[in-house]
mmCIF file of C-alpha atoms in Angstrom:
data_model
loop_
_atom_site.group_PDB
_atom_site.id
_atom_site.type_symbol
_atom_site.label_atom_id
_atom_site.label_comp_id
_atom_site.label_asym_id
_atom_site.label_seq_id
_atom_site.Cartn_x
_atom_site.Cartn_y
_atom_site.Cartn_z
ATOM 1 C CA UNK A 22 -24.896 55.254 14.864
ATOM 2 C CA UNK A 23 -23.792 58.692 14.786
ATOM 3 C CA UNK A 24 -21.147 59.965 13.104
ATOM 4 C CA UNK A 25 -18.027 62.099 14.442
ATOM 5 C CA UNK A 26 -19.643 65.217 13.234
ATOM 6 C CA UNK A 27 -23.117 64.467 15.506
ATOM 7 C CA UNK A 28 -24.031 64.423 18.948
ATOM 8 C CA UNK A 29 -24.672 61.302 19.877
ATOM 9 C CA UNK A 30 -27.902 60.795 22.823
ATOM 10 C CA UNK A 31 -25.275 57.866 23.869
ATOM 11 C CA UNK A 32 -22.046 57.481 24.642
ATOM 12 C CA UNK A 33 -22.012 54.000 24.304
ATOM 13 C CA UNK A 34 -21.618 54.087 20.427
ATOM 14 C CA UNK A 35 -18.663 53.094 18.355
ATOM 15 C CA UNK A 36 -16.697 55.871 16.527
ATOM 16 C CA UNK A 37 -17.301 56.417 12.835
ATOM 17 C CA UNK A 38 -14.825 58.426 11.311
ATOM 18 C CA UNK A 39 -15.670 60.512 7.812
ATOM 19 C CA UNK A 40 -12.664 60.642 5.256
ATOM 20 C CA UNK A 41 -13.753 63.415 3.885
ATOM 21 C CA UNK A 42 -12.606 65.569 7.142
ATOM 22 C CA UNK A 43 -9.095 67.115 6.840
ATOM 23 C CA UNK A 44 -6.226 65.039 7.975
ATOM 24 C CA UNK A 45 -6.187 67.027 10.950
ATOM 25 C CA UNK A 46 -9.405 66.737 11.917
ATOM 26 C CA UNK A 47 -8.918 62.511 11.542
ATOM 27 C CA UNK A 48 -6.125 62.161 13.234
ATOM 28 C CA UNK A 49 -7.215 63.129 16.738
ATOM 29 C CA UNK A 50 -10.144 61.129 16.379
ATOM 30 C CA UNK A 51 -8.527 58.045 15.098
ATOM 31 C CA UNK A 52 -6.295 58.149 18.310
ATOM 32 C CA UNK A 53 -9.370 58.980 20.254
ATOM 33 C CA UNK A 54 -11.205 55.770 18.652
ATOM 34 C CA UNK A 55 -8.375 53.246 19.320
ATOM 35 C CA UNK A 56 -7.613 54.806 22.806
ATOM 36 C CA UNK A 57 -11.347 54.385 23.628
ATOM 37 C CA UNK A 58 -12.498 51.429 21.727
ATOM 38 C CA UNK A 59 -9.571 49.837 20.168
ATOM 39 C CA UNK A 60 -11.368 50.323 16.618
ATOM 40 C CA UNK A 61 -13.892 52.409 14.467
ATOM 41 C CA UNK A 62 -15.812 52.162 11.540
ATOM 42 C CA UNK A 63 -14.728 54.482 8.748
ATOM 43 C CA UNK A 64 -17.041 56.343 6.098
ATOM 44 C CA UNK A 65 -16.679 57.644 2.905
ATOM 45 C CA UNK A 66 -13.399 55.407 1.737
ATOM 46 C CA UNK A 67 -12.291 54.679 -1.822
ATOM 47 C CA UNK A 68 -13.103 50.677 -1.204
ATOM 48 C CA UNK A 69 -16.037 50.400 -3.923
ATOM 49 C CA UNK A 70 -19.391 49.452 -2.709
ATOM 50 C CA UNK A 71 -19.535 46.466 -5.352
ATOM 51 C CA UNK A 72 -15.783 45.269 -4.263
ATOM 52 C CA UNK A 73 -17.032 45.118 -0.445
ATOM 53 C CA UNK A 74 -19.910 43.328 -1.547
ATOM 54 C CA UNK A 75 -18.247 40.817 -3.619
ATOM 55 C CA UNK A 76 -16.047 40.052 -0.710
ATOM 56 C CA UNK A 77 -18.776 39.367 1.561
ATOM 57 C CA UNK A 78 -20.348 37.075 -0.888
ATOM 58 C CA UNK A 79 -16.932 34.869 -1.269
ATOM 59 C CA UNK A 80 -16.349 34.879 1.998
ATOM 60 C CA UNK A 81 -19.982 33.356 2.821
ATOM 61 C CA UNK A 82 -19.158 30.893 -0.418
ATOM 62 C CA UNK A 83 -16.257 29.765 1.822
ATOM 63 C CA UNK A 84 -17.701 29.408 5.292
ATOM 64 C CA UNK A 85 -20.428 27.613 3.336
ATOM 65 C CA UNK A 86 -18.161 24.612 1.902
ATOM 66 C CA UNK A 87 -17.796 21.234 3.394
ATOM 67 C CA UNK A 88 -16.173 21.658 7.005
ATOM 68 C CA UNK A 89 -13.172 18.875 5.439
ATOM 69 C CA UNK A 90 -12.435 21.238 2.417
ATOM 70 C CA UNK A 91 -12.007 24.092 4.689
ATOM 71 C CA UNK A 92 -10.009 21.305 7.186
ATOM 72 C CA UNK A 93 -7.569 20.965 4.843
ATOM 73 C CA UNK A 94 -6.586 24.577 4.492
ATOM 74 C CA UNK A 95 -6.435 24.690 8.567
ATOM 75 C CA UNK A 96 -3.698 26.412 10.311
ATOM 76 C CA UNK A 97 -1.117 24.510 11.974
ATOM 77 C CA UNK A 98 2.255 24.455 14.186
ATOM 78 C CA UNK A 99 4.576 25.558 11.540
ATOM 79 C CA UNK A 100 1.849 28.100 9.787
ATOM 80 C CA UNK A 101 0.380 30.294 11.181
ATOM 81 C CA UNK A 102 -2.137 31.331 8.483
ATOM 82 C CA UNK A 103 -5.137 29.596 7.207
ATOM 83 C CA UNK A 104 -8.752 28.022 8.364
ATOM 84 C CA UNK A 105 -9.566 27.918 12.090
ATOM 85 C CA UNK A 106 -11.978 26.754 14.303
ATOM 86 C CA UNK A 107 -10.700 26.096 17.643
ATOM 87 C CA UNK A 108 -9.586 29.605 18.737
ATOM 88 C CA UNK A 109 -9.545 29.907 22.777
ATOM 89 C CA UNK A 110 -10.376 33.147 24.384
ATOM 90 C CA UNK A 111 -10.158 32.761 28.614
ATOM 91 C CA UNK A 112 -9.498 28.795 28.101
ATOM 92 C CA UNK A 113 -12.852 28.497 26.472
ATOM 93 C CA UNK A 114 -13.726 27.511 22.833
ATOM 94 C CA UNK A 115 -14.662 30.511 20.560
ATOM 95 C CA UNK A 116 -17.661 29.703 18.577
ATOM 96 C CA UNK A 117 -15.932 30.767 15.166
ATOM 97 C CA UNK A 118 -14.565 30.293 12.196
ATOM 98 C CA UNK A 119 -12.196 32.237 10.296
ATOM 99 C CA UNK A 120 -9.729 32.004 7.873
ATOM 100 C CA UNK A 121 -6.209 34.302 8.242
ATOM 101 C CA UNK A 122 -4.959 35.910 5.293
ATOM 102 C CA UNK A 123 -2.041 38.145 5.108
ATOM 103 C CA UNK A 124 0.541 39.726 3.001
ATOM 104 C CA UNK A 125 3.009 37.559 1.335
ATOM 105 C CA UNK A 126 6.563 37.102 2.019
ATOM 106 C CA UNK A 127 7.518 38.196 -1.302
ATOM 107 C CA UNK A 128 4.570 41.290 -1.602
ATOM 108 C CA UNK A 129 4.241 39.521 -4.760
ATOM 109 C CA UNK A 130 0.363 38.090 -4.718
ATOM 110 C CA UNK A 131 1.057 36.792 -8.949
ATOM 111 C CA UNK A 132 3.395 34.079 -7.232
ATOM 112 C CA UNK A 133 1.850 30.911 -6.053
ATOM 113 C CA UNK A 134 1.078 30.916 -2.360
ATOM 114 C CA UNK A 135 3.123 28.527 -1.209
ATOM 115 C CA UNK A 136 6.155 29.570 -3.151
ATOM 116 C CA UNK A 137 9.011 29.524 -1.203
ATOM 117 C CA UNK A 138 9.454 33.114 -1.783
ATOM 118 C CA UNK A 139 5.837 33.778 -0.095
ATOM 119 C CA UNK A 140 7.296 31.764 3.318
ATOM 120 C CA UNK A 141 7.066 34.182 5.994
ATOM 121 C CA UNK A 142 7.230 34.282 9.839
ATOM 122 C CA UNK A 143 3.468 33.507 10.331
ATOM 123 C CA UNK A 144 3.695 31.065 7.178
ATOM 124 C CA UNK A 145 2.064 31.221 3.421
ATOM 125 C CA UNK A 146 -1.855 31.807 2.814
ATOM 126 C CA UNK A 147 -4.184 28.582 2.328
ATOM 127 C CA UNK A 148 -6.964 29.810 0.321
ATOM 128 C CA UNK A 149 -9.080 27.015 -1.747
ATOM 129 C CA UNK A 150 -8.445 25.495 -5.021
ATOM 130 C CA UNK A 151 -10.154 27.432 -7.932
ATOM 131 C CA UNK A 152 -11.836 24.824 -8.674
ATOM 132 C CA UNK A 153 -13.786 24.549 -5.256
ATOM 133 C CA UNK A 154 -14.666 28.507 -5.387
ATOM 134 C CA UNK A 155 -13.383 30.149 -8.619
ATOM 135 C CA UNK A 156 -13.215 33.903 -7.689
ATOM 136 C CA UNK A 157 -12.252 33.553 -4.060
ATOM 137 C CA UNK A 158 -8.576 34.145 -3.888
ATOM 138 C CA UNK A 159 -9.072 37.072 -6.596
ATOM 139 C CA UNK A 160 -11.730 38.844 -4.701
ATOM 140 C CA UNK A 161 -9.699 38.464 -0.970
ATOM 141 C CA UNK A 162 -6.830 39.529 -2.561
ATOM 142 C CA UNK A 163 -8.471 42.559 -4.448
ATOM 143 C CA UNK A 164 -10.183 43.724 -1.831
ATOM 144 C CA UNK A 165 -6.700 43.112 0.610
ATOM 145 C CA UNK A 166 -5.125 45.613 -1.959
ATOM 146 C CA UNK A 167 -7.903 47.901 -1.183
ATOM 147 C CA UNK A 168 -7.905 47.910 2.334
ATOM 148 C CA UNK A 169 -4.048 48.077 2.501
ATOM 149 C CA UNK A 170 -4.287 51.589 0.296
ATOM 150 C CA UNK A 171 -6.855 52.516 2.138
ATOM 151 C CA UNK A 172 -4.650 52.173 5.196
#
């Protein structure tokens, strides 16, 4: 993939946007990106190396458990967030899983999730026990942090 700064032989390429250009130079292309594509990929960002790595491997940890454990953190009527499998895109079954994670109600991640202070309109995060995957909650909400300074 080329970056902003080459010529790319196609046009059919996803953006990648350097952070190491001047805020001017980013913004137009970051408008340009979403306009065009509706995303980009971003280079040169404070998120460590290690960090994005360790999030990879928990998430793999998770989409490796036991399809009831990560049943019983699935998403329902009354919240929004948590395990899914059953997304529909054009009245067809996605073949996916994912989990949805998001900010708490109180912006407080050191309170339990389903404090009633965390309650929000899309619901409270589901994330598995720490006894079924020890580091999991840490390293999604560590790297959330990161990703929401980043933004």
């Amino acid at each position: 993939m080329a970056t902003n700064n080459e010529k790319s032989s196609r046009d059919n390429e996803p953006p990648i946007i350097d952070l190491t250009q001047t805020e001017a130079e980013i913004i137009p292309l970051i408008a340009s990106a979403c306009s065009k594509w509706g995303f980009f990929q971003i280079i040169n960002h404070d998120v460590s190396p290690e960090l994005v790595q360790r999030f990879k491997a928990e998430s793999q940890n998770f989409f490796d458990l036991p399809r009831d454990i990560k049943l019983s953190l699935k998403r329902d009527g009354s919240n929004a967030r948590g395990y899914f499998d059953d997304e529909l895109t054009k009245q067809r079954r996605d073949w996916k899983e994912a989990i949805d994670v998001g900010v708490p109600g109180s912006r407080d991640w050191s309170l339990s999730d389903d404090d009633t202070m965390n309650a929000c309109l899309d619901g409270y995060n589901r994330f598995p026990s720490s006894d079924v995957l020890p580091n999991y909650r840490a390293t999604v909400v560590q790297y959330f942090e990161a990703c929401q300074k980043l933004s």
